[in-house]
mmCIF file of C-alpha atoms and ligand atoms in Angstrom:
data_model
loop_
_atom_site.group_PDB
_atom_site.id
_atom_site.type_symbol
_atom_site.label_atom_id
_atom_site.label_comp_id
_atom_site.label_asym_id
_atom_site.label_seq_id
_atom_site.Cartn_x
_atom_site.Cartn_y
_atom_site.Cartn_z
ATOM 1 C CA MET W 1 -68.611 96.614 -14.137
ATOM 2 C CA SER W 2 -67.940 93.447 -13.580
ATOM 3 C CA MET W 3 -70.256 92.013 -10.867
ATOM 4 C CA ARG W 4 -72.256 89.685 -13.610
ATOM 5 C CA PRO W 5 -73.585 86.762 -11.788
ATOM 6 C CA SER W 6 -71.345 83.517 -12.904
ATOM 7 C CA VAL W 7 -74.503 81.388 -13.639
ATOM 8 C CA ALA W 8 -75.703 81.608 -17.432
ATOM 9 C CA LEU W 9 -79.550 82.005 -17.715
ATOM 10 C CA ALA W 10 -80.972 79.946 -20.150
ATOM 11 C CA VAL W 11 -83.167 82.253 -22.164
ATOM 12 C CA GLU W 12 -84.942 80.787 -25.379
ATOM 13 C CA HIS W 13 -84.570 81.522 -28.919
ATOM 14 C CA ARG W 14 -86.856 83.900 -30.545
ATOM 15 C CA PRO W 15 -85.987 84.616 -34.461
ATOM 16 C CA GLY W 16 -85.244 87.895 -35.230
ATOM 17 C CA VAL W 17 -83.535 88.326 -31.998
ATOM 18 C CA ASP W 18 -80.073 89.349 -31.193
ATOM 19 C CA ARG W 19 -79.007 86.653 -28.840
ATOM 20 C CA GLU W 20 -76.332 88.118 -27.041
ATOM 21 C CA PHE W 21 -78.260 91.223 -26.647
ATOM 22 C CA LEU W 22 -80.731 89.254 -25.279
ATOM 23 C CA GLY W 23 -78.230 86.975 -22.942
ATOM 24 C CA ASP W 24 -77.268 90.768 -21.981
ATOM 25 C CA VAL W 25 -79.690 92.205 -21.091
ATOM 26 C CA VAL W 26 -81.307 89.740 -18.963
ATOM 27 C CA ARG W 27 -77.977 89.126 -17.138
ATOM 28 C CA GLY W 28 -77.954 92.806 -16.487
ATOM 29 C CA LEU W 29 -81.059 93.278 -15.655
ATOM 30 C CA THR W 30 -81.402 90.149 -12.925
ATOM 31 C CA ASN W 31 -77.894 91.940 -11.537
ATOM 32 C CA LEU W 32 -77.503 93.759 -7.992
ATOM 33 C CA PRO W 33 -77.254 96.702 -9.077
ATOM 34 C CA LYS W 34 -78.744 96.219 -12.011
ATOM 35 C CA THR W 35 -76.517 97.020 -15.138
ATOM 36 C CA LEU W 36 -76.309 97.280 -18.819
ATOM 37 C CA ASP W 37 -73.321 96.995 -20.739
ATOM 38 C CA PRO W 38 -72.375 100.478 -22.421
ATOM 39 C CA ARG W 39 -71.755 98.630 -26.333
ATOM 40 C CA TRP W 40 -75.237 98.250 -26.642
ATOM 41 C CA LEU W 41 -75.381 102.530 -26.380
ATOM 42 C CA TYR W 42 -74.867 102.521 -30.001
ATOM 43 C CA ASP W 43 -77.587 101.080 -32.526
ATOM 44 C CA ASP W 44 -78.025 103.467 -35.183
ATOM 45 C CA LEU W 45 -79.594 106.361 -33.280
ATOM 46 C CA GLY W 46 -77.467 105.867 -29.953
ATOM 47 C CA SER W 47 -74.626 106.289 -32.806
ATOM 48 C CA SER W 48 -75.911 109.431 -34.190
ATOM 49 C CA LEU W 49 -76.420 110.834 -30.588
ATOM 50 C CA PHE W 50 -72.852 109.938 -29.682
ATOM 51 C CA GLU W 51 -71.523 111.998 -32.641
ATOM 52 C CA ALA W 52 -74.179 114.854 -31.589
ATOM 53 C CA ILE W 53 -72.338 114.761 -28.025
ATOM 54 C CA CYS W 54 -68.879 114.780 -29.346
ATOM 55 C CA ARG W 55 -69.927 118.524 -30.643
ATOM 56 C CA LEU W 56 -71.201 119.552 -27.275
ATOM 57 C CA PRO W 57 -69.058 122.710 -26.122
ATOM 58 C CA TRP W 58 -68.804 120.701 -22.448
ATOM 59 C CA TYR W 59 -67.906 117.338 -23.785
ATOM 60 C CA ARG W 60 -63.931 118.350 -25.049
ATOM 61 C CA ILE W 61 -62.901 114.927 -25.616
ATOM 62 C CA THR W 62 -62.950 114.769 -29.288
ATOM 63 C CA ARG W 63 -62.101 118.509 -30.089
ATOM 64 C CA ALA W 64 -59.277 118.463 -27.615
ATOM 65 C CA GLU W 65 -57.792 115.196 -29.266
ATOM 66 C CA MET W 66 -58.696 116.520 -32.848
ATOM 67 C CA ALA W 67 -56.657 119.413 -32.173
ATOM 68 C CA LEU W 68 -53.232 117.234 -30.607
ATOM 69 C CA LEU W 69 -53.654 115.042 -33.798
ATOM 70 C CA ALA W 70 -53.486 117.748 -36.174
ATOM 71 C CA ARG W 71 -50.593 119.188 -34.509
ATOM 72 C CA HIS W 72 -48.593 115.945 -33.801
ATOM 73 C CA ALA W 73 -49.848 113.791 -36.759
ATOM 74 C CA PRO W 74 -46.349 114.794 -38.771
ATOM 75 C CA ALA W 75 -44.474 113.210 -36.555
ATOM 76 C CA ILE W 76 -46.768 110.242 -35.758
ATOM 77 C CA ALA W 77 -46.110 109.889 -39.605
ATOM 78 C CA GLU W 78 -42.569 110.172 -39.368
ATOM 79 C CA GLY W 79 -42.064 107.599 -36.728
ATOM 80 C CA LEU W 80 -43.790 105.187 -39.317
ATOM 81 C CA GLY W 81 -42.026 103.109 -41.977
ATOM 82 C CA PRO W 82 -42.814 103.323 -45.657
ATOM 83 C CA ALA W 83 -46.137 101.865 -46.589
ATOM 84 C CA PRO W 84 -47.523 101.584 -42.830
ATOM 85 C CA ALA W 85 -50.632 100.061 -41.980
ATOM 86 C CA ILE W 86 -53.208 101.953 -39.927
ATOM 87 C CA ILE W 87 -56.109 100.038 -37.913
ATOM 88 C CA GLU W 88 -58.529 102.083 -35.801
ATOM 89 C CA LEU W 89 -60.275 100.613 -33.226
ATOM 90 C CA GLY W 90 -63.861 102.323 -32.556
ATOM 91 C CA PRO W 91 -63.513 105.086 -35.334
ATOM 92 C CA GLY W 92 -66.618 106.986 -34.762
ATOM 93 C CA SER W 93 -67.109 109.745 -37.942
ATOM 94 C CA GLY W 94 -63.500 108.703 -39.082
ATOM 95 C CA GLU W 95 -62.248 112.416 -38.628
ATOM 96 C CA LYS W 96 -59.645 111.894 -36.343
ATOM 97 C CA LEU W 97 -57.990 108.844 -37.725
ATOM 98 C CA ALA W 98 -58.141 111.235 -41.116
ATOM 99 C CA CYS W 99 -55.533 113.784 -39.520
ATOM 100 C CA ILE W 100 -52.896 110.956 -39.433
ATOM 101 C CA VAL W 101 -53.739 109.658 -42.690
ATOM 102 C CA ALA W 102 -53.485 112.763 -44.472
ATOM 103 C CA ALA W 103 -50.362 112.925 -42.886
ATOM 104 C CA VAL W 104 -49.177 109.668 -43.791
ATOM 105 C CA VAL W 105 -50.418 109.730 -47.435
ATOM 106 C CA GLU W 106 -47.561 112.936 -47.329
ATOM 107 C CA ARG W 107 -44.881 111.495 -46.005
ATOM 108 C CA ARG W 108 -45.099 107.506 -46.091
ATOM 109 C CA GLY W 109 -47.358 107.060 -49.291
ATOM 110 C CA ARG W 110 -50.866 105.169 -49.383
ATOM 111 C CA PRO W 111 -51.441 103.340 -46.012
ATOM 112 C CA ASP W 112 -53.783 100.507 -45.652
ATOM 113 C CA VAL W 113 -56.638 101.252 -43.375
ATOM 114 C CA HIS W 114 -58.632 99.149 -40.920
ATOM 115 C CA LEU W 115 -61.527 99.882 -39.118
ATOM 116 C CA VAL W 116 -62.909 97.950 -36.339
ATOM 117 C CA ASP W 117 -66.216 98.532 -34.566
ATOM 118 C CA VAL W 118 -69.636 96.546 -33.532
ATOM 119 C CA SER W 119 -71.657 99.238 -35.112
ATOM 120 C CA GLY W 120 -71.864 99.076 -39.205
ATOM 121 C CA GLN W 121 -73.233 102.593 -38.742
ATOM 122 C CA ALA W 122 -70.399 103.911 -37.370
ATOM 123 C CA LEU W 123 -68.414 102.081 -40.119
ATOM 124 C CA GLN W 124 -69.988 103.846 -42.861
ATOM 125 C CA MET W 125 -69.730 106.818 -41.468
ATOM 126 C CA ALA W 126 -66.164 106.291 -41.265
ATOM 127 C CA ARG W 127 -65.253 104.760 -44.390
ATOM 128 C CA GLN W 128 -66.818 107.406 -46.628
ATOM 129 C CA THR W 129 -64.898 109.967 -44.520
ATOM 130 C CA LEU W 130 -61.470 107.803 -45.265
ATOM 131 C CA GLY W 131 -62.546 107.205 -48.681
ATOM 132 C CA THR W 132 -62.118 110.617 -49.827
ATOM 133 C CA PHE W 133 -58.025 109.830 -49.744
ATOM 134 C CA PRO W 134 -57.178 108.551 -53.266
ATOM 135 C CA GLY W 135 -56.105 105.397 -53.302
ATOM 136 C CA VAL W 136 -57.217 104.928 -49.956
ATOM 137 C CA GLU W 137 -59.967 101.950 -49.220
ATOM 138 C CA PRO W 138 -60.516 101.516 -45.858
ATOM 139 C CA VAL W 139 -61.128 97.559 -44.733
ATOM 140 C CA LEU W 140 -64.041 96.939 -42.274
ATOM 141 C CA HIS W 141 -64.234 94.967 -39.581
ATOM 142 C CA GLU W 142 -67.782 94.636 -37.680
ATOM 143 C CA GLN W 143 -66.635 92.603 -34.860
ATOM 144 C CA SER W 144 -65.704 93.395 -31.358
ATOM 145 C CA TYR W 145 -62.579 94.803 -30.724
ATOM 146 C CA GLU W 146 -60.130 91.708 -29.905
ATOM 147 C CA ARG W 147 -61.901 89.961 -33.219
ATOM 148 C CA GLY W 148 -61.481 92.662 -35.464
ATOM 149 C CA LEU W 149 -57.862 93.457 -34.503
ATOM 150 C CA GLU W 150 -56.726 89.888 -35.043
ATOM 151 C CA ARG W 151 -58.104 89.809 -38.320
ATOM 152 C CA ALA W 152 -56.730 93.571 -39.326
ATOM 153 C CA VAL W 153 -53.420 92.056 -37.915
ATOM 154 C CA ALA W 154 -53.439 89.003 -40.216
ATOM 155 C CA ALA W 155 -53.857 90.959 -43.480
ATOM 156 C CA THR W 156 -50.691 93.908 -42.628
ATOM 157 C CA GLN W 157 -47.327 93.474 -42.427
ATOM 158 C CA ALA W 158 -45.407 92.885 -38.700
ATOM 159 C CA GLY W 159 -43.302 96.120 -37.557
ATOM 160 C CA ARG W 160 -45.420 98.843 -39.733
ATOM 161 C CA ARG W 161 -48.617 98.793 -37.772
ATOM 162 C CA VAL W 162 -50.264 101.672 -35.803
ATOM 163 C CA VAL W 163 -53.115 100.508 -33.735
ATOM 164 C CA ALA W 164 -55.342 104.321 -32.486
ATOM 165 C CA PHE W 165 -57.265 103.753 -29.994
ATOM 166 C CA LEU W 166 -59.031 107.048 -29.616
ATOM 167 C CA GLY W 167 -61.637 109.206 -27.627
ATOM 168 C CA SER W 168 -60.816 107.547 -24.334
ATOM 169 C CA ASN W 169 -62.866 104.242 -25.374
ATOM 170 C CA LEU W 170 -60.537 102.586 -23.062
ATOM 171 C CA GLY W 171 -62.151 104.536 -20.074
ATOM 172 C CA ASN W 172 -65.297 102.680 -20.571
ATOM 173 C CA PHE W 173 -63.318 99.286 -19.600
ATOM 174 C CA ASP W 174 -62.718 98.728 -15.599
ATOM 175 C CA PRO W 175 -59.288 98.774 -14.776
ATOM 176 C CA PRO W 176 -58.460 95.138 -14.701
ATOM 177 C CA ASP W 177 -60.432 94.786 -18.391
ATOM 178 C CA ALA W 178 -58.565 97.554 -19.956
ATOM 179 C CA VAL W 179 -55.276 96.211 -18.905
ATOM 180 C CA VAL W 180 -56.476 92.861 -20.601
ATOM 181 C CA LEU W 181 -57.442 94.740 -23.846
ATOM 182 C CA LEU W 182 -53.969 96.318 -23.847
ATOM 183 C CA GLN W 183 -52.734 92.910 -23.069
ATOM 184 C CA SER W 184 -54.432 91.401 -26.106
ATOM 185 C CA ILE W 185 -53.773 94.126 -28.257
ATOM 186 C CA ALA W 186 -50.079 93.754 -27.618
ATOM 187 C CA ARG W 187 -50.133 90.185 -27.934
ATOM 188 C CA VAL W 188 -51.493 90.413 -31.533
ATOM 189 C CA LEU W 189 -49.136 92.832 -32.353
ATOM 190 C CA SER W 190 -45.189 92.348 -33.252
ATOM 191 C CA ALA W 191 -41.961 94.561 -32.046
ATOM 192 C CA GLY W 192 -41.479 97.519 -33.979
ATOM 193 C CA ASP W 193 -45.493 98.242 -34.155
ATOM 194 C CA GLN W 194 -47.300 100.943 -32.049
ATOM 195 C CA LEU W 195 -50.287 101.859 -30.168
ATOM 196 C CA LEU W 196 -51.577 105.609 -29.835
ATOM 197 C CA LEU W 197 -54.141 105.646 -26.935
ATOM 198 C CA GLY W 198 -55.858 108.734 -26.356
ATOM 199 C CA LEU W 199 -57.220 109.035 -22.763
ATOM 200 C CA ASP W 200 -59.306 112.018 -21.087
ATOM 201 C CA LEU W 201 -57.748 113.433 -17.926
ATOM 202 C CA VAL W 202 -59.343 113.991 -14.543
ATOM 203 C CA LYS W 203 -60.324 117.716 -14.335
ATOM 204 C CA PRO W 204 -62.698 119.373 -11.586
ATOM 205 C CA ASP W 205 -65.794 117.746 -10.727
ATOM 206 C CA ARG W 206 -68.084 120.267 -12.014
ATOM 207 C CA ASP W 207 -66.522 119.953 -15.722
ATOM 208 C CA LEU W 208 -66.714 116.321 -15.278
ATOM 209 C CA LEU W 209 -70.632 116.564 -14.571
ATOM 210 C CA LEU W 210 -71.273 119.269 -17.059
ATOM 211 C CA ALA W 211 -69.477 116.559 -20.015
ATOM 212 C CA TYR W 212 -71.683 113.712 -18.934
ATOM 213 C CA ALA W 213 -74.976 116.003 -18.252
ATOM 214 C CA ASP W 214 -75.227 118.698 -20.707
ATOM 215 C CA PRO W 215 -77.719 120.669 -20.324
ATOM 216 C CA LEU W 216 -79.156 120.246 -23.790
ATOM 217 C CA GLY W 217 -80.047 116.652 -22.520
ATOM 218 C CA VAL W 218 -78.248 115.167 -25.379
ATOM 219 C CA THR W 219 -76.381 112.809 -23.222
ATOM 220 C CA ALA W 220 -79.649 111.669 -21.226
ATOM 221 C CA ALA W 221 -81.223 111.163 -24.871
ATOM 222 C CA PHE W 222 -78.241 108.812 -25.974
ATOM 223 C CA ASN W 223 -78.590 106.809 -22.459
ATOM 224 C CA LEU W 224 -82.529 106.459 -22.559
ATOM 225 C CA ASN W 225 -82.075 105.307 -26.269
ATOM 226 C CA LEU W 226 -80.862 102.223 -24.364
ATOM 227 C CA LEU W 227 -84.251 101.534 -22.660
ATOM 228 C CA GLN W 228 -86.269 102.215 -26.776
ATOM 229 C CA ARG W 229 -83.613 100.048 -27.971
ATOM 230 C CA ILE W 230 -84.923 97.457 -25.421
ATOM 231 C CA ASN W 231 -88.638 98.205 -26.611
ATOM 232 C CA ARG W 232 -87.994 97.928 -30.185
ATOM 233 C CA GLU W 233 -85.559 95.000 -30.346
ATOM 234 C CA LEU W 234 -86.800 92.649 -27.072
ATOM 235 C CA GLY W 235 -90.305 93.391 -26.664
ATOM 236 C CA GLY W 236 -89.590 95.451 -23.776
ATOM 237 C CA SER W 237 -91.945 97.730 -21.911
ATOM 238 C CA PHE W 238 -90.085 100.631 -20.888
ATOM 239 C CA ASP W 239 -91.899 103.920 -20.561
ATOM 240 C CA LEU W 240 -89.255 106.342 -21.016
ATOM 241 C CA ARG W 241 -90.763 109.236 -19.097
ATOM 242 C CA ARG W 242 -90.290 106.785 -15.940
ATOM 243 C CA PHE W 243 -86.286 106.892 -15.949
ATOM 244 C CA GLU W 244 -84.451 109.834 -15.691
ATOM 245 C CA HIS W 245 -80.710 109.910 -16.712
ATOM 246 C CA GLU W 246 -78.412 110.234 -13.816
ATOM 247 C CA ALA W 247 -74.238 111.194 -13.714
ATOM 248 C CA ARG W 248 -72.265 110.929 -10.946
ATOM 249 C CA TRP W 249 -68.511 111.551 -10.104
ATOM 250 C CA ASN W 250 -67.415 108.819 -8.472
ATOM 251 C CA HIS W 251 -63.801 110.158 -6.919
ATOM 252 C CA ASP W 252 -62.487 107.096 -5.418
ATOM 253 C CA ALA W 253 -62.850 104.678 -8.541
ATOM 254 C CA SER W 254 -61.821 108.274 -10.598
ATOM 255 C CA ARG W 255 -64.628 107.603 -13.079
ATOM 256 C CA VAL W 256 -67.732 109.138 -14.440
ATOM 257 C CA GLU W 257 -71.234 106.970 -14.321
ATOM 258 C CA MET W 258 -73.886 106.962 -16.321
ATOM 259 C CA HIS W 259 -77.338 106.012 -14.546
ATOM 260 C CA LEU W 260 -80.619 105.284 -15.378
ATOM 261 C CA ALA W 261 -83.030 105.870 -12.323
ATOM 262 C CA SER W 262 -86.268 104.947 -12.078
ATOM 263 C CA ARG W 263 -88.760 107.328 -11.199
ATOM 264 C CA ALA W 264 -91.547 105.426 -9.127
ATOM 265 C CA ARG W 265 -91.981 101.690 -8.027
ATOM 266 C CA GLN W 266 -92.585 99.932 -11.164
ATOM 267 C CA ASP W 267 -92.501 96.720 -13.098
ATOM 268 C CA VAL W 268 -91.083 96.098 -16.834
ATOM 269 C CA ARG W 269 -92.181 93.348 -19.100
ATOM 270 C CA ILE W 270 -89.492 92.305 -21.748
ATOM 271 C CA VAL W 271 -91.179 89.585 -24.315
ATOM 272 C CA SER W 272 -88.596 87.905 -25.649
ATOM 273 C CA ALA W 273 -86.908 87.278 -22.062
ATOM 274 C CA ASP W 274 -90.114 86.132 -20.831
ATOM 275 C CA LEU W 275 -88.632 88.625 -17.753
ATOM 276 C CA VAL W 276 -90.220 90.959 -15.279
ATOM 277 C CA VAL W 277 -87.992 93.534 -13.731
ATOM 278 C CA ALA W 278 -89.370 95.471 -10.648
ATOM 279 C CA PHE W 279 -88.006 98.718 -10.131
ATOM 280 C CA GLU W 280 -87.914 100.309 -6.488
ATOM 281 C CA ARG W 281 -88.358 104.153 -6.664
ATOM 282 C CA GLY W 282 -84.926 105.993 -7.354
ATOM 283 C CA GLU W 283 -83.024 102.467 -7.861
ATOM 284 C CA THR W 284 -80.828 102.928 -11.063
ATOM 285 C CA ILE W 285 -79.727 101.114 -13.886
ATOM 286 C CA TRP W 286 -75.672 101.475 -14.121
ATOM 287 C CA THR W 287 -75.079 101.644 -17.533
ATOM 288 C CA GLU W 288 -71.310 103.267 -18.381
ATOM 289 C CA SER W 289 -68.645 103.945 -16.511
ATOM 290 C CA SER W 290 -66.182 106.442 -17.783
ATOM 291 C CA TYR W 291 -63.029 106.165 -16.038
ATOM 292 C CA LYS W 292 -60.543 109.465 -15.847
ATOM 293 C CA PHE W 293 -56.891 109.009 -15.866
ATOM 294 C CA GLU W 294 -53.650 110.945 -14.802
ATOM 295 C CA ALA W 295 -51.230 111.676 -17.670
ATOM 296 C CA GLY W 296 -48.683 109.654 -15.597
ATOM 297 C CA ASP W 297 -50.667 106.320 -15.034
ATOM 298 C CA VAL W 298 -50.503 105.902 -18.942
ATOM 299 C CA PRO W 299 -46.812 104.468 -18.996
ATOM 300 C CA LEU W 300 -47.346 102.015 -16.082
ATOM 301 C CA MET W 301 -50.802 100.805 -17.820
ATOM 302 C CA GLY W 302 -48.615 100.186 -21.492
ATOM 303 C CA GLU W 303 -45.709 98.639 -18.991
ATOM 304 C CA ARG W 304 -48.276 96.088 -17.234
ATOM 305 C CA ALA W 305 -49.281 95.042 -21.243
ATOM 306 C CA GLY W 306 -45.845 95.081 -22.980
ATOM 307 C CA PHE W 307 -45.556 98.362 -24.268
ATOM 308 C CA ALA W 308 -43.330 101.578 -23.696
ATOM 309 C CA VAL W 309 -44.022 104.855 -24.211
ATOM 310 C CA ARG W 310 -42.305 106.779 -27.280
ATOM 311 C CA GLN W 311 -44.199 110.621 -26.466
ATOM 312 C CA GLN W 312 -46.611 111.730 -24.748
ATOM 313 C CA TRP W 313 -48.500 115.116 -25.770
ATOM 314 C CA VAL W 314 -50.896 116.656 -22.809
ATOM 315 C CA ASP W 315 -53.560 119.272 -23.549
ATOM 316 C CA ARG W 316 -53.617 120.380 -19.710
ATOM 317 C CA ASP W 317 -56.269 122.713 -20.284
ATOM 318 C CA ALA W 318 -59.273 120.326 -21.718
ATOM 319 C CA GLY W 319 -57.152 117.648 -19.363
ATOM 320 C CA PHE W 320 -56.812 115.344 -22.020
ATOM 321 C CA ALA W 321 -53.924 112.852 -23.136
ATOM 322 C CA LEU W 322 -52.643 111.392 -26.340
ATOM 323 C CA THR W 323 -49.873 108.666 -25.794
ATOM 324 C CA LEU W 324 -47.620 106.854 -28.602
ATOM 325 C CA LEU W 325 -46.341 103.710 -27.685
ATOM 326 C CA ASP W 326 -43.782 101.123 -28.806
ATOM 327 C CA ARG W 327 -44.879 97.253 -28.479
ATOM 328 C CA LEU W 328 -41.792 95.392 -26.785
ATOM 329 C CA GLU W 329 -39.623 92.855 -28.256
HETATM 330 C C1 AVI R 1 -67.511 106.622 -26.280
HETATM 331 N N1 AVI R 1 -66.852 106.902 -25.014
HETATM 332 C C2 AVI R 1 -65.304 107.224 -24.841
HETATM 333 C C3 AVI R 1 -67.602 108.114 -24.261
HETATM 334 C C4 AVI R 1 -67.194 108.340 -23.020
HETATM 335 O O1 AVI R 1 -66.852 109.507 -22.929
HETATM 336 O O2 AVI R 1 -66.895 107.506 -22.110
HETATM 337 C C5 AVI R 1 -68.977 107.658 -24.379
HETATM 338 C C6 AVI R 1 -70.469 108.615 -23.718
HETATM 339 N N2 AVI R 1 -70.692 108.372 -22.624
HETATM 340 C C7 AVI R 1 -71.752 109.561 -22.672
HETATM 341 N N3 AVI R 1 -71.013 110.338 -23.035
HETATM 342 C C8 AVI R 1 -70.408 110.573 -23.972
#
């Protein structure tokens, strides 16, 4: 979502309020269309709801990726040098990385593990999972991907690193931002380092909509929780019953969009921002984009950022691609 106004809005600072969150919410809700940055979906409850989404039968990303990792982790480990460093951006529960760590421990010895996420809760979960390998002590970076990656890279050896960016997390960035992020990963890496990228592929509309508007309502709760977070942290007055989760497949842009649609004409107050936001009936807040790819898009994206594909494994049935890329000289 790149429709931010360039003017910075002055927001009075109140103690105990996350200024970045407040600034983002004010900018997003005074935009047209209204938007909220998806990174704020992941407070403690949001992270737990996302973990639940990953177990839903209609959301196949996690299981498809786990199966590919379980099958191909030995090949990935073989391709790494001795004593490698594994850096994961957005590790979730850490279960996926555990597949790679297990294969590396068996073939290459104990790896250095670095985990980067803005959510402290996610990092703790992943630390618990990965801490079960003897001698493996994950280093946690509770930061943005770029900042955390820089730190992790500074603490590890050139030519021995593999950065895992799994779960189609890259799909939550608009294409130009995705390339910029890949470029910033390439910039801090050295020749001989690798990137392991997991991306969800385009599939029938019906499957995509079931994955993002599941019949159990878990994704709806995940989305609506963002309004609850604004109420709790910023003194918002959102009545969650007056908003509705919507998932839309935007074929032309190749993305699933999550929205929160206002069920009525209403005003919502946000005390910390001294702001009243007016909603028309049916007006939405656009909270997330999940871009879907063709397997053949990955080499092109990689090349634009300074990577070349070493190997790609595709689950055609679930529509998911795992790609291992080399950082070019
Ligand atoms: C984290 N990310 C890749 C998920 C996705 O599929 O875009 C977040 C999510 N949103 C709704 N369901 C899952």
